[in-house]
Short mmCIF file of C-alpha atoms in Angstrom, two decimals:
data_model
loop_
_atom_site.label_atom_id
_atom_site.label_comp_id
_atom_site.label_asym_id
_atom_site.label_seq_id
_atom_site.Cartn_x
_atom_site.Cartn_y
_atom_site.Cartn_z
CA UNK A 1 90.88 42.55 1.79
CA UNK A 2 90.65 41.58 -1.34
CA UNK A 3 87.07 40.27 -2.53
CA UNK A 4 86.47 37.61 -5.67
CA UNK A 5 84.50 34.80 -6.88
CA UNK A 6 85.57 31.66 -8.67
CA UNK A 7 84.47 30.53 -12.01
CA UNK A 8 82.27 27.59 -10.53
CA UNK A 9 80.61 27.10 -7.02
CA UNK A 10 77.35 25.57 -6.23
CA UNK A 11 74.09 26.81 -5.99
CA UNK A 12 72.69 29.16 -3.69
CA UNK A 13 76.08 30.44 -2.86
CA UNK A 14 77.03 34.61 -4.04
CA UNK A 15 79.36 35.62 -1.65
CA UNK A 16 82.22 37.11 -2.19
CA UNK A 17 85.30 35.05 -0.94
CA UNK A 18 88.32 37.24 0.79
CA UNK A 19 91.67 36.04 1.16
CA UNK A 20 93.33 35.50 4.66
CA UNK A 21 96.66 34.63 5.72
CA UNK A 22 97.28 30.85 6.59
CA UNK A 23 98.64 32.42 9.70
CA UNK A 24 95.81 34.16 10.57
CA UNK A 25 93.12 31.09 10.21
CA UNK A 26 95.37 28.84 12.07
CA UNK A 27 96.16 28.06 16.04
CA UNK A 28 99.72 26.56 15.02
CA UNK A 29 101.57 26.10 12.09
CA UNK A 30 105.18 24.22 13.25
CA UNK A 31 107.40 21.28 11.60
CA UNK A 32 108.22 17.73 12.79
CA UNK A 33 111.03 16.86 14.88
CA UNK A 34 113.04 14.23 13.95
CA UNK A 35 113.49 11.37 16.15
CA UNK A 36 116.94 10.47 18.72
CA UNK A 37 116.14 6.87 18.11
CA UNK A 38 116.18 6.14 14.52
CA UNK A 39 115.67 2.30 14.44
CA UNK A 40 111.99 3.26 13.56
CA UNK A 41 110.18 0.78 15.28
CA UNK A 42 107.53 0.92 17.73
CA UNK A 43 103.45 1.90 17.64
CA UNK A 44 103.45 4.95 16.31
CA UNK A 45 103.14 6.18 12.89
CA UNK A 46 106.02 8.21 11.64
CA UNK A 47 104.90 10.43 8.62
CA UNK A 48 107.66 11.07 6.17
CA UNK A 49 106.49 13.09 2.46
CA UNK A 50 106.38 9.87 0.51
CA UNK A 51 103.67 8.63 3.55
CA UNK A 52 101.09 11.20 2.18
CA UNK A 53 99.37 10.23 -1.35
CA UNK A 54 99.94 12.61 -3.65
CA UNK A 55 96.26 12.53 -5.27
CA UNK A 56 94.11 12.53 -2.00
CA UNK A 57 96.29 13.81 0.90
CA UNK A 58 96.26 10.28 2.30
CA UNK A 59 98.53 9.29 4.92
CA UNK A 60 99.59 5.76 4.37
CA UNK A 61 103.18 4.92 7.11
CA UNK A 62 105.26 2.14 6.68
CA UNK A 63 107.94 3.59 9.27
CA UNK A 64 107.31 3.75 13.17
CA UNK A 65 108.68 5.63 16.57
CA UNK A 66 108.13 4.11 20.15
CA UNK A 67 105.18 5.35 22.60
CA UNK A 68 107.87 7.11 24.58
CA UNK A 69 109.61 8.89 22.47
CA UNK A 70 106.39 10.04 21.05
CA UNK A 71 105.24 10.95 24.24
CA UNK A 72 108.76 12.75 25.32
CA UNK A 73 111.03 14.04 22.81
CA UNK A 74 108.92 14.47 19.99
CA UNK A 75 105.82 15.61 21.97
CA UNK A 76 106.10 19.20 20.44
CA UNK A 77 105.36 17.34 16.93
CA UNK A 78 102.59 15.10 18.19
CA UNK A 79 99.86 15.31 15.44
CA UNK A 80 96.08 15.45 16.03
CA UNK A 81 92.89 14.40 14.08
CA UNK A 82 92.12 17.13 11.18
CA UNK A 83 96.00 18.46 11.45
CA UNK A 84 97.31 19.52 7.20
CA UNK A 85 100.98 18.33 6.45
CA UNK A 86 102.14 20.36 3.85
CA UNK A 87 105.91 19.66 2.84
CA UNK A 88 108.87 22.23 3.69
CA UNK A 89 111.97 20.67 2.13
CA UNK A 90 112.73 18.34 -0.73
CA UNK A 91 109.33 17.80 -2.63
CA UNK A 92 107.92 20.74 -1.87
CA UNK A 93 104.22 20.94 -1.66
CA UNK A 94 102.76 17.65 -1.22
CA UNK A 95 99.77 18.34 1.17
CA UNK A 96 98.00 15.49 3.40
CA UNK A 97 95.35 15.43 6.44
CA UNK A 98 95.79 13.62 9.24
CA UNK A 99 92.81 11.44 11.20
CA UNK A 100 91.57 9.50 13.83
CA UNK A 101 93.03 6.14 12.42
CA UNK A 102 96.44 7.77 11.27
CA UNK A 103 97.16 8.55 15.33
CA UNK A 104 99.31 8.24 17.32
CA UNK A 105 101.27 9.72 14.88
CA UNK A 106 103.93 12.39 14.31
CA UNK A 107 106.21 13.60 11.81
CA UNK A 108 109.77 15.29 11.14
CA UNK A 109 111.36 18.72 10.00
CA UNK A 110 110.31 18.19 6.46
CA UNK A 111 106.90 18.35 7.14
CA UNK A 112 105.00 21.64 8.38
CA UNK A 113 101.81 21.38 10.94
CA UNK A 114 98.81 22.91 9.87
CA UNK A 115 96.14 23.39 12.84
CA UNK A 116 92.85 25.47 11.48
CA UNK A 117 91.29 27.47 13.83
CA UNK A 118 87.22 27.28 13.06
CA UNK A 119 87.79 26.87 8.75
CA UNK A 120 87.23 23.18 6.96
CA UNK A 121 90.26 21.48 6.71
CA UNK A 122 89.40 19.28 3.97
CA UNK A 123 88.97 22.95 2.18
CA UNK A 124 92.13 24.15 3.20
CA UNK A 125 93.73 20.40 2.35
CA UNK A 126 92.07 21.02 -1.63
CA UNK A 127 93.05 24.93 -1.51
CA UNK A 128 96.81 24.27 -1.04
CA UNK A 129 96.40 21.95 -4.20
CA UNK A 130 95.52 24.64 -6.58
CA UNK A 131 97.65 26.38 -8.94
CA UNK A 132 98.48 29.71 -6.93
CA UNK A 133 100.12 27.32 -4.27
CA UNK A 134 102.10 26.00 -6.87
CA UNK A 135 103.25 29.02 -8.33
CA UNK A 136 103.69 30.59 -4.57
CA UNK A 137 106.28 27.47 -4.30
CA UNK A 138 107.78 27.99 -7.22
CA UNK A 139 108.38 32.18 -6.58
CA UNK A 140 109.04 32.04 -2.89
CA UNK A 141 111.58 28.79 -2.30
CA UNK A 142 115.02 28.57 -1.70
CA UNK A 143 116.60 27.04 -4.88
CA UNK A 144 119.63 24.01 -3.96
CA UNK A 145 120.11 20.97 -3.64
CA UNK A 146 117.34 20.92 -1.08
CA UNK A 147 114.61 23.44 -2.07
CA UNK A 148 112.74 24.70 1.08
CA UNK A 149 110.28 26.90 2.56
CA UNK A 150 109.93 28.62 5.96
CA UNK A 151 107.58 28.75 8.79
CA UNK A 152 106.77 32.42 8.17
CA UNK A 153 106.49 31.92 4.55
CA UNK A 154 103.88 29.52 5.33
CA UNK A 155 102.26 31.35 7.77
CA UNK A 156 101.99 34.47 5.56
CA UNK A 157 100.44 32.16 2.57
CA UNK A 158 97.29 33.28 1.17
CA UNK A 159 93.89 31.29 1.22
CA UNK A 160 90.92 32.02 -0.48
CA UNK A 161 87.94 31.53 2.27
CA UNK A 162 84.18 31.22 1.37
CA UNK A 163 81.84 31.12 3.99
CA UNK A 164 82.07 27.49 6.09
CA UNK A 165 79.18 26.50 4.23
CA UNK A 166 80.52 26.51 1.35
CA UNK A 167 83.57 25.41 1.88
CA UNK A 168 82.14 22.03 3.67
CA UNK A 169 80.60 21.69 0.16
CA UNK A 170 83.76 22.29 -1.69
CA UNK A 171 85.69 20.08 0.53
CA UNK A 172 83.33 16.91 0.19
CA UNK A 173 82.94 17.29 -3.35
CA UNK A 174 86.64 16.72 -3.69
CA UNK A 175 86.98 14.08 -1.20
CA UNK A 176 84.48 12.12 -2.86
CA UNK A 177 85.97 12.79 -6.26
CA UNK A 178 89.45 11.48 -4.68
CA UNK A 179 87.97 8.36 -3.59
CA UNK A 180 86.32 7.56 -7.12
CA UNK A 181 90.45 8.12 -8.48
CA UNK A 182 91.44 5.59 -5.46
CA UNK A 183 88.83 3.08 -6.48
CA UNK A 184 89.55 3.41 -10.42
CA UNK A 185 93.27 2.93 -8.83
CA UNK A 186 93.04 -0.01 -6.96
CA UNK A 187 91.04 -1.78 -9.99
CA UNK A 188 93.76 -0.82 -12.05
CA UNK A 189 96.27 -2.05 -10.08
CA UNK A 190 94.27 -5.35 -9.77
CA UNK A 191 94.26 -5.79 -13.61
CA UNK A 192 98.08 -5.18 -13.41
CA UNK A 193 98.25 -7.64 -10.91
CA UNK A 194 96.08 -10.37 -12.52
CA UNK A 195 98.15 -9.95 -15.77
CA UNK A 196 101.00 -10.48 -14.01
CA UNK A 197 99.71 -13.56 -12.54
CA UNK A 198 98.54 -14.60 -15.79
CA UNK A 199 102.34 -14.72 -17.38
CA UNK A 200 103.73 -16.38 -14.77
CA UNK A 201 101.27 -19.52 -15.05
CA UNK A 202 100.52 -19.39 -18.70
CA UNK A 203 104.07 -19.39 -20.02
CA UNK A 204 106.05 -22.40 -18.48
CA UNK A 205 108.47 -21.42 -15.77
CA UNK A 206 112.33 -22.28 -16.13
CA UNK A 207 112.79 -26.23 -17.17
CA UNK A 208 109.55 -26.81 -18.07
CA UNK A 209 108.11 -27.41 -21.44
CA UNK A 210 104.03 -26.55 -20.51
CA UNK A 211 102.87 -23.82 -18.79
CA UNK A 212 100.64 -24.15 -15.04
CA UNK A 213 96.87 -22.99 -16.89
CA UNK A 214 96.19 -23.78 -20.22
CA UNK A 215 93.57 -23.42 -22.78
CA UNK A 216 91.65 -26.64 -23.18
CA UNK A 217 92.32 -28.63 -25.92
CA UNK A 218 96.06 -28.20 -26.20
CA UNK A 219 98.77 -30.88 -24.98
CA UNK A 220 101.67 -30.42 -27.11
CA UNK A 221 104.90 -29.35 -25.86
CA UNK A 222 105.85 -25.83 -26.04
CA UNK A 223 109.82 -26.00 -27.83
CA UNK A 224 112.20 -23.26 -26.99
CA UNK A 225 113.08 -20.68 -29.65
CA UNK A 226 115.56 -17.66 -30.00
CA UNK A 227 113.52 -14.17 -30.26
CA UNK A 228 115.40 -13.00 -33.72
CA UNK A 229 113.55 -16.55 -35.24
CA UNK A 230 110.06 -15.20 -34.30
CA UNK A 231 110.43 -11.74 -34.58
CA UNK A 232 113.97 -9.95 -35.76
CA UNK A 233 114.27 -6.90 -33.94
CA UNK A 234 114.26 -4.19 -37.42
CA UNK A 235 116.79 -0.76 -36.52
CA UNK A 236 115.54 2.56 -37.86
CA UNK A 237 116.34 5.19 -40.38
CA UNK A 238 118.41 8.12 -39.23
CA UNK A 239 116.05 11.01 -40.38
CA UNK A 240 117.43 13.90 -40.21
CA UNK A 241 115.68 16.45 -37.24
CA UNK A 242 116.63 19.81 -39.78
CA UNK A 243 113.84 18.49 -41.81
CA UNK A 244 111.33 17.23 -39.59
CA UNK A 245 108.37 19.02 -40.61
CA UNK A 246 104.89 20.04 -39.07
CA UNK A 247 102.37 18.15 -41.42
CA UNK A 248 103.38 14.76 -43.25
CA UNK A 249 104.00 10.76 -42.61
CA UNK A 250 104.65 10.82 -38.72
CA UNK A 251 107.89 9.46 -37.25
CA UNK A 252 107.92 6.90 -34.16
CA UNK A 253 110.61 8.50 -32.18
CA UNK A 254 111.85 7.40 -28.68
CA UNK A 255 109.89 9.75 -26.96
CA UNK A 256 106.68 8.12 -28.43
CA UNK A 257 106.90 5.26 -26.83
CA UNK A 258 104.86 5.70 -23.73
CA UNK A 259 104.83 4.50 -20.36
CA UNK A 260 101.05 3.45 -20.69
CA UNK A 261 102.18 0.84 -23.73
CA UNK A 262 100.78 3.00 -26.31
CA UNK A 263 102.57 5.34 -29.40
CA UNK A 264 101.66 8.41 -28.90
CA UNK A 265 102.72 12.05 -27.52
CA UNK A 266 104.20 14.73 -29.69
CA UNK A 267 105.00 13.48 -33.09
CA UNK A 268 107.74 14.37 -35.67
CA UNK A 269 106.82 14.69 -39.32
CA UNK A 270 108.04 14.25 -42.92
CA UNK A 271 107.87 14.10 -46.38
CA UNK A 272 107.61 10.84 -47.79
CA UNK A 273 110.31 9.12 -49.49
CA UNK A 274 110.24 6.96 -52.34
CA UNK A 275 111.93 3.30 -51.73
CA UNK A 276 110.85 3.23 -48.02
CA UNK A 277 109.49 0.15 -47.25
CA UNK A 278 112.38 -0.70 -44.83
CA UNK A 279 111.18 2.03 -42.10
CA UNK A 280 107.78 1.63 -42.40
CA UNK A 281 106.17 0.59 -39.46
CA UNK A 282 102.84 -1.52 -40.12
CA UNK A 283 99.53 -1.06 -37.82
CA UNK A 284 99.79 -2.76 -34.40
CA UNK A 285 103.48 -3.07 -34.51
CA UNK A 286 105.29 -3.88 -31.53
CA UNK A 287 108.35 -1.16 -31.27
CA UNK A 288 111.45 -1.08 -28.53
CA UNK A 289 113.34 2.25 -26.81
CA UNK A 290 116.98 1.04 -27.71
CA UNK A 291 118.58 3.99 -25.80
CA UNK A 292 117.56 6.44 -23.12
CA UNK A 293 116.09 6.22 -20.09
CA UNK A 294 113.11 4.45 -21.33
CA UNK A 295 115.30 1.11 -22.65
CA UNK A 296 113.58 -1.48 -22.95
CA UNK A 297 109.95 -0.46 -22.92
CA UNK A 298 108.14 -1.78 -25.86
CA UNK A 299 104.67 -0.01 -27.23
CA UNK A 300 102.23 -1.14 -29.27
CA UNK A 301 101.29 1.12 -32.35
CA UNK A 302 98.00 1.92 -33.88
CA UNK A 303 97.81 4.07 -36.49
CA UNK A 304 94.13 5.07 -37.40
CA UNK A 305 94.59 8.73 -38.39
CA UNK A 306 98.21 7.49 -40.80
CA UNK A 307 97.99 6.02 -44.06
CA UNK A 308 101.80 5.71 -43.15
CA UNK A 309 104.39 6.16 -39.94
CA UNK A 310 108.01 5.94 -40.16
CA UNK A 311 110.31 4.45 -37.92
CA UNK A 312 113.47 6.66 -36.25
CA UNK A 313 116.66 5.43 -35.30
CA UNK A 314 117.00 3.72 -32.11
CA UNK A 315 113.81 2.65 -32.39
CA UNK A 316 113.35 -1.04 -32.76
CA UNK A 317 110.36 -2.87 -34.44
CA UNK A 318 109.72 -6.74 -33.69
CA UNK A 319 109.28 -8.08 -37.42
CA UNK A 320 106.22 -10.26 -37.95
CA UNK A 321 106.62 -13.91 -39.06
CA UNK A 322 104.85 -16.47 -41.36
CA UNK A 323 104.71 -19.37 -38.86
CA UNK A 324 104.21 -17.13 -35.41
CA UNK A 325 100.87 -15.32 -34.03
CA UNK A 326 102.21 -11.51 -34.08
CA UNK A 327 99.61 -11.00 -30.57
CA UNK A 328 101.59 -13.67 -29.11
CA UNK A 329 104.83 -11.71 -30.02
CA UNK A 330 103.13 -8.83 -28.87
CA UNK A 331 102.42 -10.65 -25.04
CA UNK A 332 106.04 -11.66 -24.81
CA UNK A 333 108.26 -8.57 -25.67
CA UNK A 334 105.99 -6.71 -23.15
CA UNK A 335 106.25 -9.52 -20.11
CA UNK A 336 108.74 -9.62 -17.10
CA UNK A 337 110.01 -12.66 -19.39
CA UNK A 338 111.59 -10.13 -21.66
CA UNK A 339 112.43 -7.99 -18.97
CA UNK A 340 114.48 -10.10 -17.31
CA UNK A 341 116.63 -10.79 -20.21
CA UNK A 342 117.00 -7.52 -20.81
CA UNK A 343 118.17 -6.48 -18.03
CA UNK A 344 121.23 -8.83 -18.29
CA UNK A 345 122.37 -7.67 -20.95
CA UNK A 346 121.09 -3.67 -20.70
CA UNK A 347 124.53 -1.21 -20.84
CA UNK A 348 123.67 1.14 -17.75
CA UNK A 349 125.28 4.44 -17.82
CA UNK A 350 124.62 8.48 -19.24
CA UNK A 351 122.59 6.67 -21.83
CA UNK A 352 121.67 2.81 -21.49
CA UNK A 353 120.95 1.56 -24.65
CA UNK A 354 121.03 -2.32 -26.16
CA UNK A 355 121.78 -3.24 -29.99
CA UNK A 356 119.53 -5.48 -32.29
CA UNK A 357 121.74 -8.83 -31.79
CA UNK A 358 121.10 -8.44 -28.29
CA UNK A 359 117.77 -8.74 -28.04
CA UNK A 360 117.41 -10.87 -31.23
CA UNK A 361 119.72 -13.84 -28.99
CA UNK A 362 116.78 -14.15 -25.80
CA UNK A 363 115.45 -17.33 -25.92
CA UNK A 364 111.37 -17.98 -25.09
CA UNK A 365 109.67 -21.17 -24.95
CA UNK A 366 106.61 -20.54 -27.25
CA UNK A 367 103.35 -23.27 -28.22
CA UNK A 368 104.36 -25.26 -31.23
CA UNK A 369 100.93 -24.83 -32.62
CA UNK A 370 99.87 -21.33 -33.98
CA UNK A 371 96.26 -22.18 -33.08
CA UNK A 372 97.49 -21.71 -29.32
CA UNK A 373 99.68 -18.96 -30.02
CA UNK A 374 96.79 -16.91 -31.24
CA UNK A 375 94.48 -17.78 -28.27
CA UNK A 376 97.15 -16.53 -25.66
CA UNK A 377 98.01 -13.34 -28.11
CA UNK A 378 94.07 -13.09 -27.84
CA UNK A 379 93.58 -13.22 -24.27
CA UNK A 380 96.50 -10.81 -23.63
CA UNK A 381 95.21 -8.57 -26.15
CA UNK A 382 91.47 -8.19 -24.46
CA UNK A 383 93.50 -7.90 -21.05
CA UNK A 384 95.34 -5.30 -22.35
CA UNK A 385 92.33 -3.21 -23.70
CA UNK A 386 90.69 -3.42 -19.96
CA UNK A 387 93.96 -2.55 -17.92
CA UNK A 388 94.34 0.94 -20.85
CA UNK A 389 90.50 1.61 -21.00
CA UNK A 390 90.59 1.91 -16.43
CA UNK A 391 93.75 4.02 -17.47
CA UNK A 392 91.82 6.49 -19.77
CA UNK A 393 89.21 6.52 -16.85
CA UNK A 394 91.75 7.31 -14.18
CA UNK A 395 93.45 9.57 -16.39
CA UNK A 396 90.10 11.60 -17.05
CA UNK A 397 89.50 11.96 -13.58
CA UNK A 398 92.12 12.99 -12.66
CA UNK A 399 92.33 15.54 -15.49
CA UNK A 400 88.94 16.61 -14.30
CA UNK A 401 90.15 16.90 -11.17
CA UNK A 402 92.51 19.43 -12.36
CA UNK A 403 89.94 20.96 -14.12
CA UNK A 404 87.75 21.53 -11.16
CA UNK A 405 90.57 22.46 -9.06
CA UNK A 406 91.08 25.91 -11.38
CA UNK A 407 87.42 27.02 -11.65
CA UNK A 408 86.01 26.38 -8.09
CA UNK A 409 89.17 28.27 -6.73
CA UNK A 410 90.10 31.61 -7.30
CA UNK A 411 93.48 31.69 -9.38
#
């Protein structure tokens, strides 16, 4: 057998780890069954791939068999406490652990049955995460429309074993790091959720000319105004991609406008031109995907490291005005308000896309006085820098994670 160490391990641990065969470490490895009665209903937990959370291994059901056909036809795929799913056919390699308060419980032919014999399984849950696994999937699977793996294949899979000391150790210090992602998680999704909440009660709803909640002080009645009076949606330049460069002004392309709400990724550069003033973008601007699968999202760019950034084709910047808070601008082009709008009026298709005069004809009630304006653009703003700050935590765990998944494994 072949003997190694990894990069990191804890103390008072020199071993050398060997490599066994899943097959040989294990007292079954099967797949599910699928059920004869489909109307999934019933007591028992069903687990399909997208039931096991890709970032812990997590098994989380929303679909359900009855007792007996748990206890009859499917009995062969009954699952127990401690048992590793690790997915066969489709998405291939999403690996989750089964326990006490996940059972009854089975699952179907997508989804092989991992049963250790003596080893942890929260070790062997973390070691099919790691980057061999991956690249075992990608080398050994059947390439179609459904990609798959075998039984043997599985069985004949590699592990790296320490002694069960150590890989207690290894196991919990994942787990634990998994549930610090989940909390970060859930607060993040509570921010998301608050904001939400926030739109829909400070902006009035359909009819009405005040919002719900209200900053005090404030009583006039918001008046109802067409987006391309508060902020003309601006088209691009067509630069030209034979002379992007590797050093110069940066160019906001589609592909910089980022799911998070931030500019950003891989940047296209070049020389500066004289006489452009009508593609540069200023700091904080609010810019639009016109085409592309992203339509519609709207980022918000900062540009501390540019004295200038240019603005591509197809990408649309929301023009600031005299008279209108641009944070309050800002708020709007990135609520479900706008969303909603767009989407009636979004061409579906190869490549969705919406023009300028589009967007420029959505109508928003907005607060007469700027004074308000700039307290909601405010509020929005500091709400914002929460909800992406518990994003760069989450993101740093998990890229940790990632980290610690490569050096306290052997590649």
């Amino acid at each position: 057998m072949n003997k190694m160490t990894p990069q990191i391990r804890f103390q008072g641990f020199t071993d050398d780890w060997e490599e066994r065969k899943l097959g040989d470490i294990t007292t079954l490895i099967t797949k599910g069954t699928t059920p004869k009665d489909k109307s999934w209903t019933g007591t028992v937990n069903y687990v399909k791939t997208e039931s096991i959370d890709k970032e812990s291994g997590d098994i989380n059901t929303t679909t359900f068999t009855s007792l007996d056909e748990h206890e009859g036809y499917l009995k062969r795929s009954q699952l127990k406490d401690n048992d590793i799913l690790f997915s066969i056919v489709g998405t291939l390699g999403r690996v989750g652990i089964i326990k006490k308060d996940n059972l009854p419980a089975n699952t179907n032919q997508q989804i092989s049955i991992i049963r250790v014999k003596k080893d942890n399984p929260q070790y062997i849950l973390y070691a099919l995460k790691t980057y061999k696994v991956k690249q075992f999937i990608e080398s050994d699977s059947t390439i179609g429309a459904q990609p798959a793996l075998s039984l043997w294949q599985i069985e004949a899979l590699e592990i790296p074993l320490p002694s069960l000391e150590e890989q207690e150790k290894i196991g919990s210090f994942f787990k634990q790091l998994d549930d610090t992602i989940a909390l970060h998680q859930r607060k993040l999704d509570l921010l998301k959720e608050q904001k939400k909440g926030f739109l829909q009660k400070m902006f009035p709803k359909n009819g009405a000319k005040i919002p719900e909640l209200r900053f005090a002080g404030f009583a006039d009645d918001w008046e109802e105004r067409k987006l391309g009076d508060i902020a003309p949606l601006r088209g691009g330049f067509a630069f030209k991609s034979s002379k992007f460069r590797n050093t110069g002004v940066p160019i906001v392309r589609i592909s910089n406008i980022l799911s998070s709400g931030e500019v950003g990724g891989d940047f296209a550069y070049y020389d500066e031109q004289d006489k452009d003033d009508k593609y540069i973008l200023p700091d904080k601007s609010a810019v639009l995907a016109m085409s592309g699968a992203t339509t519609g999202k709207v980022s918000i760019l900062s540009q501390t490291d540019y004295d200038k950034v240019y603005q591509n084709q197809r990408v649309g910047y929301f023009q600031s005005v005299d008279y209108i808070d641009y944070g309050f601008i800002s708020t709007i082009v990135r609520s479900e308000l706008f969303m909603m709008q767009l989407e009636s009026v979004l061409v579906s298709g190869a490549q969705p896309n919406v023009s300028s005069k589009e967007i420029d004809s959505f109508n928003f009630m907005i607060p007469i006085l700027v004074k308000e304006q700039q307290k909601i653009g405010s509020f929005f703003k500091q709400l914002d820098e929460t909800i992406a700050l518990h994003q760069r935590k989450l993101d740093l765990l998990k890229e940790q994670k990632k980290g610690f998944l490569q050096k306290m494994f052997i590649s």
